[in-house]
Amino acid sequence: MKKLLSILIVFTMFTIIPLVNAMDYGVVEVDSSWKWVEFEEEFSRIPLVFTQTNSYNEADLTFTKLRNINTTGFEVKFDEDFGTDLIHNVENLGWVAMEFREFGENGLSNLRQPFPVATRTMPLRTSFSNPPYFLAEVQSNNNFQPVQIDISSLTSTSFDLRMEEATGFDGRHPNEMIAYVAFDDNDNLSYTEFGKIDVDNNWETVTFDETFLEIPTIIADINTENESDMVTILITNVTETSFEISLSEFNGFDGVHTTEEITYLALGEKAKNIVVVSTSSSGVSYIVSALDDAGHIVEEMDALDITSSLTDDYDLIIYPGGSDSYYDLLADASIGATIQNFVDNGGGYIGICGGTLIAGNNFYYDGVNVPYPSMMGLLDVNVYEYSDWVSYYVGSAVSLGHEVEMEHEIFNDYTVSDIVDITYAGGPIFTTSTEDILLSFNDDLDSSLTNYAISGEAAVVAGQYGDGKVVLSSPHPEYSSEEILLAYVEWVSS
């Protein structure tokens, strides 16, 4: 979970709270008994919680009840529809908890329902160009009567809201805390996909634009009221590529419902479209295999095809080891310019061993600043390589210790000063005064080699170039530390 900053203020109308680019989400098994759901990490302030059943294991319809939301978690249960046995089988419940900023507009309100059909018109403070995607949910449990939020008349500037009680109750409901979030296409995150779909009581299949690495969490809400019969959303068969959705009317109605507009939000790590440059390194096949096994979409690309084929359809490019990168740019300078433009516009770059040689400001070989070709300058680093390092270790790779220098998302599983063993095959060292040094060498090279005392020198550096992220790694994580390679991928593509 990524932390958020928030302020939780209760008014008799909505308090508008901008979101940060962070949230916690998941899927939990829930039945008709209260269940505690713990966040992966504690929030700094009380978050807003939105839920949706992600399975359909029993025909009896349910209301989802929340209570005791705090910075560490929340309680949740199902209440079955009026006239059933009130005992519900286990269902998969998708949930998302969010604090504030950079994900559209959200708010929290303390409202009551004085009359069954009374609605309130609530203003949106954000200047949406069209009616936004929209989710709303009760956050408290101040009354035993099951209730859900009914949204109608959603426009770019406002929406109508009421609390709708289960059939058989009087429709008057005491104060509850109600949360909402409104967002548009500008708010998409690397781990979200959302949209709107028109749905009635027939099953529809929603196919994602991008494949998720694992089955995602689905949240959904009805944004219209084209028919007054009380209805709920059913979701089933959630996979990495799609899910099925329909509407179902509660007991006491005819079971046939007209089309309503639904917002859906899918959350999870997505498969990345990755270019791996074909080089002379044996690491190429290891990189491709690790990425394939993780579910990513991988294309090996000849360096001479980069200029014509490296488009924004890809999320990142990996330049593996070997001296190929140097000779590729020497043969065609437009390769470097294409990669610069790709990263500047938001693509990621991972250079491994020889793939780092052309990515800094200057390249020193045997102590001499090599003037050609022009370096890409993706990071503000100087790169130092020696011919006898290459001769000694290429084909005779060893495992070297590397010290974690700072807290960073890539090395979340480690603490500062931890030693990480990664395969080394003659890669360079880096010097920088501005970029993040993630790992330094903790071992020296063979004492027979030029400038063999590299302990303390930078081994892995990371930073930003334009809108894109860059990792330069002297060691080879693909050989025996695939999880580090995958962490590189996740970070540069986030």
Coordinates of N, CA and C in Angstrom, one line a residue, residues 108 125 199 265 274 338 366 450:
L108 N -16.7 13.3 1.9 CA -17.3 12.5 3.0 C -18.4 13.4 3.6
R125 N -16.9 20.0 -7.2 CA -16.1 21.2 -7.2 C -15.1 21.2 -8.3
V199 N -25.7 -1.7 -18.5 CA -26.0 -3.0 -18.1 C -27.4 -3.1 -17.7
L265 N -14.2 0.0 -11.7 CA -12.8 0.3 -11.5 C -12.0 -1.0 -11.2
I274 N 7.0 -4.9 -23.1 CA 8.5 -4.6 -22.9 C 9.3 -5.0 -24.1
T338 N 16.1 8.1 -30.4 CA 14.8 7.5 -30.3 C 14.6 7.1 -28.8
D366 N 39.1 2.4 -19.8 CA 40.5 2.4 -19.4 C 41.0 3.8 -19.0
T450 N 43.1 -3.9 -13.1 CA 43.2 -2.5 -12.9 C 42.1 -1.9 -12.1

